[in-house]
Each structure stands twice: as structure tokens, then as C-alpha cells.
Short mmCIF file of N, CA, C and O in Angstrom, two decimals:
data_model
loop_
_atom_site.label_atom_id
_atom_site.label_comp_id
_atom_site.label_asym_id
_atom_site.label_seq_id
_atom_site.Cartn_x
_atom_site.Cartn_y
_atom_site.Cartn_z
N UNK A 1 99.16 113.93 58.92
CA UNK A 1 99.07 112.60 59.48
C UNK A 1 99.11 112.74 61.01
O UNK A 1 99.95 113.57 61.35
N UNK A 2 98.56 112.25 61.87
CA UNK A 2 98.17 111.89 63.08
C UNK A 2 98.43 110.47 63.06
O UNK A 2 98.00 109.53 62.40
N UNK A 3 99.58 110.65 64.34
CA UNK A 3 100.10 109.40 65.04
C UNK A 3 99.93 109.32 66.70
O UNK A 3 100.19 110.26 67.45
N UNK A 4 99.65 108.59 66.94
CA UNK A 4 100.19 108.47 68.28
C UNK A 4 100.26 106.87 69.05
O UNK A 4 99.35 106.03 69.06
N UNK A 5 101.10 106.79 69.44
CA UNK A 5 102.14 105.30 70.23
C UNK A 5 101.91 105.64 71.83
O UNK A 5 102.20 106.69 72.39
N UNK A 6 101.44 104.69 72.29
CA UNK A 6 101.36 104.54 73.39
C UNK A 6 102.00 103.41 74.15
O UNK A 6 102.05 102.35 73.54
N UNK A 7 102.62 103.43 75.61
CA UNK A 7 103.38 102.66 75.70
C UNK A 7 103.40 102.23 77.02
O UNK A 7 104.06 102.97 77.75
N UNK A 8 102.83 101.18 77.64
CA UNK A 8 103.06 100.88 78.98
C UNK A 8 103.70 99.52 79.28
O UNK A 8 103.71 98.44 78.69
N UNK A 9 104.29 100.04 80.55
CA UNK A 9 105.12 98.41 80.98
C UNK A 9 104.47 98.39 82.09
O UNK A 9 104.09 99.42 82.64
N UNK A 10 104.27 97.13 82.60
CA UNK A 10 103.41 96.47 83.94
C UNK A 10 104.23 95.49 84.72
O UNK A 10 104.51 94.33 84.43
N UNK A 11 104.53 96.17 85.73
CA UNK A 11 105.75 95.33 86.39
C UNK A 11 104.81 94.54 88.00
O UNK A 11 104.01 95.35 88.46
N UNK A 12 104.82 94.00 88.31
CA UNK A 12 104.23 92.99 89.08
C UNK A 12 105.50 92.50 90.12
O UNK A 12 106.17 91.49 89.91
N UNK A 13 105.72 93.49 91.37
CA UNK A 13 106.69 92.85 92.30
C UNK A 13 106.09 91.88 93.61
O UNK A 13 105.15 92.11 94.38
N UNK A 14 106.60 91.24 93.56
CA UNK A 14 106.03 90.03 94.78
C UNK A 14 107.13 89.81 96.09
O UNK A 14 108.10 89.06 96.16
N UNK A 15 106.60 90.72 97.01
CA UNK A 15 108.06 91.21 98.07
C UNK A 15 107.91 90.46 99.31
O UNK A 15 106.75 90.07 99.46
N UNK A 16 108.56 90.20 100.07
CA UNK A 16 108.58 89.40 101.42
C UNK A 16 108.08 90.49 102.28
O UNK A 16 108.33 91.67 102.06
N UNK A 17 107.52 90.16 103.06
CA UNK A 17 107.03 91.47 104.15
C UNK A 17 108.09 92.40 104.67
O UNK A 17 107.92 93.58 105.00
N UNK A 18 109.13 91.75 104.70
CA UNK A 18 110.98 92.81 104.91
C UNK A 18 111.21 93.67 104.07
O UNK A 18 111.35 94.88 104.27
N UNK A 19 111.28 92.95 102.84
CA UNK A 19 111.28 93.64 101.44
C UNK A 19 110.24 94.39 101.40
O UNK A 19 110.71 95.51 101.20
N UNK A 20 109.39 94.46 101.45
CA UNK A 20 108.09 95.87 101.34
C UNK A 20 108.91 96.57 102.55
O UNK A 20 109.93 97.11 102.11
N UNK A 21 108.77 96.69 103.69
CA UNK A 21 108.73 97.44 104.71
C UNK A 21 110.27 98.22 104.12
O UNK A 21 110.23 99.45 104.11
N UNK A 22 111.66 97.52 103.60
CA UNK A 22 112.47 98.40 103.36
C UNK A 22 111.95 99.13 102.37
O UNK A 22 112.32 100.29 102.58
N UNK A 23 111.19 99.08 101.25
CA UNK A 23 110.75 99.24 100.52
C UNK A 23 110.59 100.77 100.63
O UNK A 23 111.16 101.75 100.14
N UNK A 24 109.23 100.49 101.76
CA UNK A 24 108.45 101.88 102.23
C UNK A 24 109.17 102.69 102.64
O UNK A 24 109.09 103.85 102.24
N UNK A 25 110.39 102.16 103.85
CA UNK A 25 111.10 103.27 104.68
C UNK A 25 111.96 103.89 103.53
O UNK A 25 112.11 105.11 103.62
N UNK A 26 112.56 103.24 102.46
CA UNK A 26 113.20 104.21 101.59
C UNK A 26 112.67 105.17 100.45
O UNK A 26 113.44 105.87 99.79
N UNK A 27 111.18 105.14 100.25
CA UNK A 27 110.23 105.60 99.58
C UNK A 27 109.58 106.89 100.73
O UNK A 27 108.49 107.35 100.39
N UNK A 28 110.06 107.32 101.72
CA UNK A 28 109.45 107.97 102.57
C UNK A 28 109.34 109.43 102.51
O UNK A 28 108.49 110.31 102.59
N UNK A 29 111.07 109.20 102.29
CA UNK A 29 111.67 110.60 102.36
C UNK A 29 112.34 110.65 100.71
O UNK A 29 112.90 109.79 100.05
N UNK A 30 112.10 111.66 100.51
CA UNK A 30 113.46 111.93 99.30
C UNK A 30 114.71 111.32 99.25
O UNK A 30 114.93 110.96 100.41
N UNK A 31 115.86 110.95 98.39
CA UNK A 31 116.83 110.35 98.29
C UNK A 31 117.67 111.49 97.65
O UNK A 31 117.43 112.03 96.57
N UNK A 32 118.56 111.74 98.40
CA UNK A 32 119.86 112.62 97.86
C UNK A 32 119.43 114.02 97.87
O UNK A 32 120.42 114.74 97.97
N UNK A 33 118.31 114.71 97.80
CA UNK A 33 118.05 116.18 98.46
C UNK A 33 116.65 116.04 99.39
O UNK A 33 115.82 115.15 99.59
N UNK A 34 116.80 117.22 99.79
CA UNK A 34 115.63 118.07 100.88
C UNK A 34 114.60 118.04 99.84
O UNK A 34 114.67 117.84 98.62
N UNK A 35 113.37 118.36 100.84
CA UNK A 35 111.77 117.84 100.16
C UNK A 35 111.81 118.67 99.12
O UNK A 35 111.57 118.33 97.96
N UNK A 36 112.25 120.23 99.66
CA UNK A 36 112.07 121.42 98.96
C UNK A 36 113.27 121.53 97.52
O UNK A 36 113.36 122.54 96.82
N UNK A 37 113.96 120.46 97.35
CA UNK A 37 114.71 120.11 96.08
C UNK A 37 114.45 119.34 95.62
O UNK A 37 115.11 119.10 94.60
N UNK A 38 113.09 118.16 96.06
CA UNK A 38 112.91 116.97 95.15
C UNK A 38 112.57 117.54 94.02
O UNK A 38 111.93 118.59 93.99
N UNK A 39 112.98 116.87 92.91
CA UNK A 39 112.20 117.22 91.35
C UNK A 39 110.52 117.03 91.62
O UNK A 39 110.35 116.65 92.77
N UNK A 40 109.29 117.18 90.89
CA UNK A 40 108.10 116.24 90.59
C UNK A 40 108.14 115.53 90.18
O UNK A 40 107.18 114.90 90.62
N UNK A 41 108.80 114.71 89.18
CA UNK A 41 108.51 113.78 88.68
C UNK A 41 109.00 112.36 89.97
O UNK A 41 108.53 111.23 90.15
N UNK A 42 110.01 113.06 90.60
CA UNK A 42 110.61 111.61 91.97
C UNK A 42 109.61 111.66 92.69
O UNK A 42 109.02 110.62 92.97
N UNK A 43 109.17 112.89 93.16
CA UNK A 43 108.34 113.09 94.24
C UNK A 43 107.20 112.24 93.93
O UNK A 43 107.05 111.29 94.70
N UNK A 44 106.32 112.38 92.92
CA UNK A 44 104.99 111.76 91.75
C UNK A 44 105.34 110.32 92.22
O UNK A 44 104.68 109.71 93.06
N UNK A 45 106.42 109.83 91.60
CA UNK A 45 106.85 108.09 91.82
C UNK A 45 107.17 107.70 92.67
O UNK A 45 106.91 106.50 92.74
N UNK A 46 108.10 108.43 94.21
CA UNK A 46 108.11 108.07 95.51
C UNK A 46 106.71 107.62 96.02
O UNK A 46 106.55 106.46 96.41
N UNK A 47 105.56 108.66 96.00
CA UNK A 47 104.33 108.98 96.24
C UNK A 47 103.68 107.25 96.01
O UNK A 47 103.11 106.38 96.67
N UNK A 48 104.21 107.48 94.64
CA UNK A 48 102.95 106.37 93.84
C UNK A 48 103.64 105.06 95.05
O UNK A 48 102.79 104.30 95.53
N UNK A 49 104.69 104.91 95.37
CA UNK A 49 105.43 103.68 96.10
C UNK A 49 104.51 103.73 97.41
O UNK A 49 103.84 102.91 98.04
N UNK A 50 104.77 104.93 97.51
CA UNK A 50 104.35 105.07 99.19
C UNK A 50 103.11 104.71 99.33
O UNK A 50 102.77 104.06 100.33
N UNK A 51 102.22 105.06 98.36
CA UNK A 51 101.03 104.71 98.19
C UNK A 51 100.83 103.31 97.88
O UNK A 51 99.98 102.96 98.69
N UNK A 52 101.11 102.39 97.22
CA UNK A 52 100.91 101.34 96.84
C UNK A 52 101.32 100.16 98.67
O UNK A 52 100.71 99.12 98.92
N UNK A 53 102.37 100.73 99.52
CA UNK A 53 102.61 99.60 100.06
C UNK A 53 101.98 100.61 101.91
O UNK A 53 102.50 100.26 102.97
N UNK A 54 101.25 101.37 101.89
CA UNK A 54 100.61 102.49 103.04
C UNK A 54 100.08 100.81 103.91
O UNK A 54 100.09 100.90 105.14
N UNK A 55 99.84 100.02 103.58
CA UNK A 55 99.07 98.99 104.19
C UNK A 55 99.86 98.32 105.19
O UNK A 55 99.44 97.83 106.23
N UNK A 56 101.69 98.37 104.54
CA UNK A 56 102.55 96.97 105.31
C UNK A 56 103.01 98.03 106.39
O UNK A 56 103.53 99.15 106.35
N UNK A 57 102.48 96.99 107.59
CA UNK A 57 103.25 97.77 109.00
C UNK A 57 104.29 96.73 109.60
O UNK A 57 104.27 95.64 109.04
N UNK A 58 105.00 96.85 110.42
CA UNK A 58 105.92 96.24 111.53
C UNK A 58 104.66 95.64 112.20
O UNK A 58 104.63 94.42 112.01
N UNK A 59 103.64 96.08 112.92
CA UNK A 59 102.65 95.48 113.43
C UNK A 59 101.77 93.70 112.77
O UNK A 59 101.28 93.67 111.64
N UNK A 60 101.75 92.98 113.31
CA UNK A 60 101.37 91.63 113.03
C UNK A 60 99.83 91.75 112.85
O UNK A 60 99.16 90.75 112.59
#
């Protein structure tokens, strides 16, 4: 028998321009080790953050 379950959740955040920008600055760097100790899988999902909000600047 051949199974397979697939499973996605779709989360939809709607942030104030503050809220993104903290967003980004804490998505920048690693949290709690050096680059060279991030796991991949944080690094992969920091990334994906960093990537998703590359657009919001301090600039008007």
C-alpha cells in the first residue's frame, strides 16, 4: 500500500510597517548562535523571512 499525506498551513501576516521592519532586523542575523552554528533548517526559514519582507526599508 502506498500512502502519502500532505500537509500545508498558510499563514497570512498583515504587519504595520514597524512590525515588518522589527521583523526583518530580527530575521537578519541568527538568534542564540554564530552563523557558523546556525542549524539549516533556521537558517532555510530566517532566509525565507528575510526574503519575503527585502522590500520594507526605514526609507519613505
Amino acid at each position: 500500500m502506498d500512502t502519502l499525506i500532505e500537509t500545508t498551513t498558510t499563514v497570512t501576516l498583515k504587519l504595520a510597517k514597524k512590525e515588518a521592519l522589527w521583523l526583518k532586523g530580527l530575521v537578519q542575523n541568527p538568534i542564540g548562535c554564530s552563523i557558523e552554528e546556525e542549524d539549516p533548517t533556521s537558517k532555510e526559514i530566517r532566509r525565507k523571512f528575510w526574503d519575503a519582507l527585502i522590500g520594507i526599508s526605514h526609507v519613505e
